[in-house]
Coordinates of C-alpha atoms in Angstrom, one line a residue:
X1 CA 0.0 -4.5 8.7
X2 CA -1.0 -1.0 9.4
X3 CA 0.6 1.8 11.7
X4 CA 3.3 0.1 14.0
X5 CA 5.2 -2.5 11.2
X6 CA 7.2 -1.1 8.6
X7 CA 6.3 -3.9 6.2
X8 CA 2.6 -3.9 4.4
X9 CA 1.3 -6.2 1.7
X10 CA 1.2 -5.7 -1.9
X11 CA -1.0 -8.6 -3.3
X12 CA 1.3 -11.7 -1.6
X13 CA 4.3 -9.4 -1.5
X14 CA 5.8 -7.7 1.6
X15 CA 7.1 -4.7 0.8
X16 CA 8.4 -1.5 2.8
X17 CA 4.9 0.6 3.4
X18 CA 6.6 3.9 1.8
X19 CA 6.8 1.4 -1.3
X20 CA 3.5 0.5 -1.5
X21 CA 2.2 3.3 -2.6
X22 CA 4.4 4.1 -5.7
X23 CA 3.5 0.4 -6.7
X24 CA -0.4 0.9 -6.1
X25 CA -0.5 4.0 -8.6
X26 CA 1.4 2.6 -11.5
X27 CA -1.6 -0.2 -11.6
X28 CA -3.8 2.4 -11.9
X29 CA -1.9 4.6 -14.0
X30 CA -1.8 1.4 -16.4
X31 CA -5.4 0.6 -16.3
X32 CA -7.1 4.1 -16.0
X33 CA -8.7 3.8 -19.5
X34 CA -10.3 0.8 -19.6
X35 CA -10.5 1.0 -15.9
X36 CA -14.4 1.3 -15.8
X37 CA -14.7 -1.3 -18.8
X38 CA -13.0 -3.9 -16.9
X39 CA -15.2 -3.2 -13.9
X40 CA -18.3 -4.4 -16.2
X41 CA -16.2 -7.2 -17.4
X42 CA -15.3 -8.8 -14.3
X43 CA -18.2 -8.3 -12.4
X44 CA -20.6 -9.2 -15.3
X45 CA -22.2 -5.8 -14.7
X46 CA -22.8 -6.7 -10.5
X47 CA -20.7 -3.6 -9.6
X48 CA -23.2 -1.6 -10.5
X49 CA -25.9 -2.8 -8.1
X50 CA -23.4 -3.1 -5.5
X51 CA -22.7 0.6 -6.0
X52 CA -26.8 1.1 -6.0
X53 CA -26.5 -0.5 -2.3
X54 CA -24.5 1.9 -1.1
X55 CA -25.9 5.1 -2.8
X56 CA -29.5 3.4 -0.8
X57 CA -27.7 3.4 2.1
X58 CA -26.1 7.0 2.0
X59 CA -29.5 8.3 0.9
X60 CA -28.6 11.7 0.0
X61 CA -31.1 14.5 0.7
X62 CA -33.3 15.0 -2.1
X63 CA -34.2 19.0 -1.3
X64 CA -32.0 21.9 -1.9
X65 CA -30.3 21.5 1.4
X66 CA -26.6 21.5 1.6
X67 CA -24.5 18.0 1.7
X68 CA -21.1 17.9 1.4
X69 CA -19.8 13.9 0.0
X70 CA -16.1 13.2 0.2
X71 CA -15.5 10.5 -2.1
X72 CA -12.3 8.8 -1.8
X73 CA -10.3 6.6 -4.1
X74 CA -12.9 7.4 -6.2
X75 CA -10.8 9.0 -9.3
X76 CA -13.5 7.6 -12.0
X77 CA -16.1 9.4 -10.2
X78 CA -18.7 6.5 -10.4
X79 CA -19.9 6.9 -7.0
X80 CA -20.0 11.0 -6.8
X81 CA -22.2 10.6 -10.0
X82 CA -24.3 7.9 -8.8
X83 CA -24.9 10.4 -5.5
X84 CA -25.7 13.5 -7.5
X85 CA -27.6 12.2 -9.2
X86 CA -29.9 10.9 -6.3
X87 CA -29.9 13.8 -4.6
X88 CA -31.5 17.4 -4.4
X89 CA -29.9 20.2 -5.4
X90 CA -27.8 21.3 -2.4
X91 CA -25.8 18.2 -2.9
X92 CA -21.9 18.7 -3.6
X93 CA -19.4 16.0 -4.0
X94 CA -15.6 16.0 -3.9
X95 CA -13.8 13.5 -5.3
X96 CA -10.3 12.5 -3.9
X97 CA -7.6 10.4 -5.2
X98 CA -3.7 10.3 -5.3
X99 CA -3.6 8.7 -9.0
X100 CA -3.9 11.7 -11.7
X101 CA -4.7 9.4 -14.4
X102 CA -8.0 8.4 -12.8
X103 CA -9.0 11.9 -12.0
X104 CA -8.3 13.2 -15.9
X105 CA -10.8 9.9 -16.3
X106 CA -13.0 11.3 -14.3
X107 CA -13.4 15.1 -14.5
X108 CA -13.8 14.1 -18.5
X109 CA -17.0 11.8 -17.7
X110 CA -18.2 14.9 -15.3
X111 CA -18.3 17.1 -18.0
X112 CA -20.2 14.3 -20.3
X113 CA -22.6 13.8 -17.7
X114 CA -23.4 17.7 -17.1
X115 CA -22.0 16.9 -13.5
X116 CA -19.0 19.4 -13.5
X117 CA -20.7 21.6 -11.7
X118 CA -21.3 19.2 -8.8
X119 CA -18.5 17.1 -8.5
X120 CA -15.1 18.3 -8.2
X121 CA -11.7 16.3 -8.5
X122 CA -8.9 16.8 -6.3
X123 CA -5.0 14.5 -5.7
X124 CA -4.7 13.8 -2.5
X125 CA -3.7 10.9 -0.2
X126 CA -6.3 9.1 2.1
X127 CA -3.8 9.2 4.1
X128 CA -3.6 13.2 5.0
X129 CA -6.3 14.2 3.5
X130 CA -6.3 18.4 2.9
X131 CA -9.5 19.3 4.2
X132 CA -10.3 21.2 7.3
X133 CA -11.9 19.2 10.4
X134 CA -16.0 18.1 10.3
X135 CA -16.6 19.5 6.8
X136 CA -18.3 17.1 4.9
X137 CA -21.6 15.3 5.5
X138 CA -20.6 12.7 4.5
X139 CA -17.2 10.0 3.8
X140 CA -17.3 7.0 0.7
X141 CA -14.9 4.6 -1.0
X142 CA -15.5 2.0 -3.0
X143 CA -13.4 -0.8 -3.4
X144 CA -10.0 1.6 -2.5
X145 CA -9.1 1.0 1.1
X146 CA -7.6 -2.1 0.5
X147 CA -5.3 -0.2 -1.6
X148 CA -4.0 2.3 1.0
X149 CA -0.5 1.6 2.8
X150 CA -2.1 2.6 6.1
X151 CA -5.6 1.8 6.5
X152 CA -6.1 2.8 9.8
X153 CA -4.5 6.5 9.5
X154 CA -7.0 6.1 6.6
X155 CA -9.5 5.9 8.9
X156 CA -8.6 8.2 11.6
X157 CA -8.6 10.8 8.6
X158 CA -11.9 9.8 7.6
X159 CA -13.4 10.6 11.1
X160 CA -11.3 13.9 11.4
X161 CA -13.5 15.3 8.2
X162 CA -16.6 14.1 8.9
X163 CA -19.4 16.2 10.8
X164 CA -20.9 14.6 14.1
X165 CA -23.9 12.6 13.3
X166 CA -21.8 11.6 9.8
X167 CA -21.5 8.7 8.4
X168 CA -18.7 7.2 6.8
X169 CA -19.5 3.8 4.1
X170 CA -17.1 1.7 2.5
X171 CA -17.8 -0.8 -0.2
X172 CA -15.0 -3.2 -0.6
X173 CA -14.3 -6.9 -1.7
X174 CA -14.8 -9.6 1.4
X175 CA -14.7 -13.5 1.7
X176 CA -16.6 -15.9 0.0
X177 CA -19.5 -17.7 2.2
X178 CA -21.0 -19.8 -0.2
X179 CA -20.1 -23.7 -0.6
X180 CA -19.1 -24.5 -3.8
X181 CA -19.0 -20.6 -4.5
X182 CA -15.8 -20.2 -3.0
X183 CA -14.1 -22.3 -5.6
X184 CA -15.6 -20.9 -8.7
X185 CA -14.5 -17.2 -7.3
X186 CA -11.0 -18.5 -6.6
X187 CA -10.8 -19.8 -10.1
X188 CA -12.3 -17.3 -12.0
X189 CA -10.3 -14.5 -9.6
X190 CA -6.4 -16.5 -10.9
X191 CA -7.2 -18.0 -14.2
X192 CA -9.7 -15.2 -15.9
X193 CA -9.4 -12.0 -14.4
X194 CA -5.4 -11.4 -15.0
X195 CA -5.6 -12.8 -18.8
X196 CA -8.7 -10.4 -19.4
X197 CA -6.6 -7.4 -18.0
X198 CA -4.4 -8.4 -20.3
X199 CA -6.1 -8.8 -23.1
X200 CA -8.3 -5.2 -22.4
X201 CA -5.8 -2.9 -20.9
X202 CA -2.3 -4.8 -21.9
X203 CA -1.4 -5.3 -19.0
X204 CA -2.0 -8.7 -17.0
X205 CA 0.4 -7.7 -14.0
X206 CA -2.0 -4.9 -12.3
X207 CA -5.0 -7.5 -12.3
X208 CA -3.0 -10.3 -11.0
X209 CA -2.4 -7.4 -7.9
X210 CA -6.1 -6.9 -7.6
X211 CA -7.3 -10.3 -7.1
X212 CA -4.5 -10.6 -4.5
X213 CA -5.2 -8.2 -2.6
X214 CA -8.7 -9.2 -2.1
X215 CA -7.4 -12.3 -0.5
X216 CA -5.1 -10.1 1.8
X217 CA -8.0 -7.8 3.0
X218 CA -9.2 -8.3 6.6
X219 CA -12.5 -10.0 7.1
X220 CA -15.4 -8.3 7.5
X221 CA -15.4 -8.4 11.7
X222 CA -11.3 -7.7 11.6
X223 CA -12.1 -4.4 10.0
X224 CA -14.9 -3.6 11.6
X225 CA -13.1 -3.2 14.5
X226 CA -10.4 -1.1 12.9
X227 CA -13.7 0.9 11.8
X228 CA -14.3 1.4 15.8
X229 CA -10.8 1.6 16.6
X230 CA -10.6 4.9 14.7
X231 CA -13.3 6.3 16.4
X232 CA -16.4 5.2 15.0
X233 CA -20.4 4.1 16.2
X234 CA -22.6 2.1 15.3
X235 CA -20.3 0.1 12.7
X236 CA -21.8 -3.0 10.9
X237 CA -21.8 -4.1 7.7
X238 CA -24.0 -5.8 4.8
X239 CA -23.1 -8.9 2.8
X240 CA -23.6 -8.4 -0.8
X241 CA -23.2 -11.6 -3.0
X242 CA -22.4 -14.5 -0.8
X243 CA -19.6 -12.1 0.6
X244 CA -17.8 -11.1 -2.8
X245 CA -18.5 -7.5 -1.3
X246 CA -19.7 -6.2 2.1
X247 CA -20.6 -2.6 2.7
X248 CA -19.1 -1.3 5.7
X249 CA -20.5 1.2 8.2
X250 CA -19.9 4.1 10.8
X251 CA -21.1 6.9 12.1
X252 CA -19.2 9.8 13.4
X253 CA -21.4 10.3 16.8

């Protein structure tokens, strides 16, 4: 419930939408750590091709040409890394997220990675982003919108940034297509995933609000037109794994 109500959800919950947020970055200031390790866990590794799909699709120049990513909700840096290290190099990335833990996370694996130089980590809300009108290339986040109070001043933000003939790609969990998929996802999302983030991070709570806010995400054509509603072309998306994921689309014409 984005923009006009004054109520959003958080996992089944309503709360006030200035709550939300405050609520979103104690989960990930709980699980920052072991934030990547439970990735691996719960996906059985399948995060990591789904990421692959999208760093296909964004297909960063290979030359010494300049490209400017703007990676968002992407404290951990896996998708800035995955990009540079596709690309040429003229290729800069900024990371951007409002949680501090998950930055320290991830300037710590840039300097592991020899990727400091490339990728930079900055706070700031999807929301309001700071950066000056078309000045990136190009506009990711993976599995983070569903997070944000306001997903469609999200969006309007994410077209304000981006350079005409940009393209903006979000990665993100969708609905289940599959018969007889569906009920081995439900059951493994409510019976296994919050007793594993209990058992890796200490703290069951935070996964419990993961898997239900999958279930409160719009479907893939619902956002898809909040996508064109914030000004966007040419939006589609991909199905990735009888519709655990979908990989949004849109370009800033």
């Amino acid at each position: 419930m984005d923009g006009k109500d004054q109520t959003t959800h958080f996992g089944f919950r309503d709360v006030a939408v200035e709550d939300k947020q405050p609520l979103v970055n104690e989960v990930f200031h709980s699980v920052a750590r072991r934030y990547d390790l439970m990735n691996d866990l719960m996906s059985g590794g399948l995060h990591r091709v789904w990421k692959d799909v999208m760093i296909t699709a964004l297909n960063p120049p290979r030359g010494d040409a300049p490209f400017a990513l703007l990676d968002v909700a992407g404290g951990t840096g896996d998708i800035a890394f995955r990009a540079a290290k596709a690309a040429g190099r003229g290729f800069r990335a900024t990371v951007c997220d409002i949680n501090p833990d998950m930055l320290a996370v991830g300037r710590e694996r840039a300097v592991k990675a020899h990727l400091d130089d490339r990728v930079s980590f900055v706070e700031g809300n999807a929301e309001t982003l700071a950066f000056a009108d078309r000045s990136f290339d190009a506009y990711t986040i993976a599995f983070g919108i569903r997070n944000v109070p306001r997903i469609d001043a999200a969006l309007r933000e994410a077209f304000r940034v981006l350079k005409p003939g940009s393209r903006f790609l979000c990665l993100e969990f969708s609905t289940v297509d599959v018969p007889g998929l569906e009920k081995i996802y439900e059951l493994f999302s409510f019976k296994v995933i919050p007793p594993l983030g209990r058992a890796v991070t200490g703290d069951a709570g935070s996964y419990q609000y993961l898997v239900e806010s999958i279930r409160k995400f719009p479907k893939p054509d619902a956002f898809a037109d909040m996508i064109r509603d914030a000004g966007f072309a040419r939006v589609n998306w991909q199905i990735l794994s009888g519709g655990i994921v979908a990989l949004h689309s849109g370009w800033r014409l």
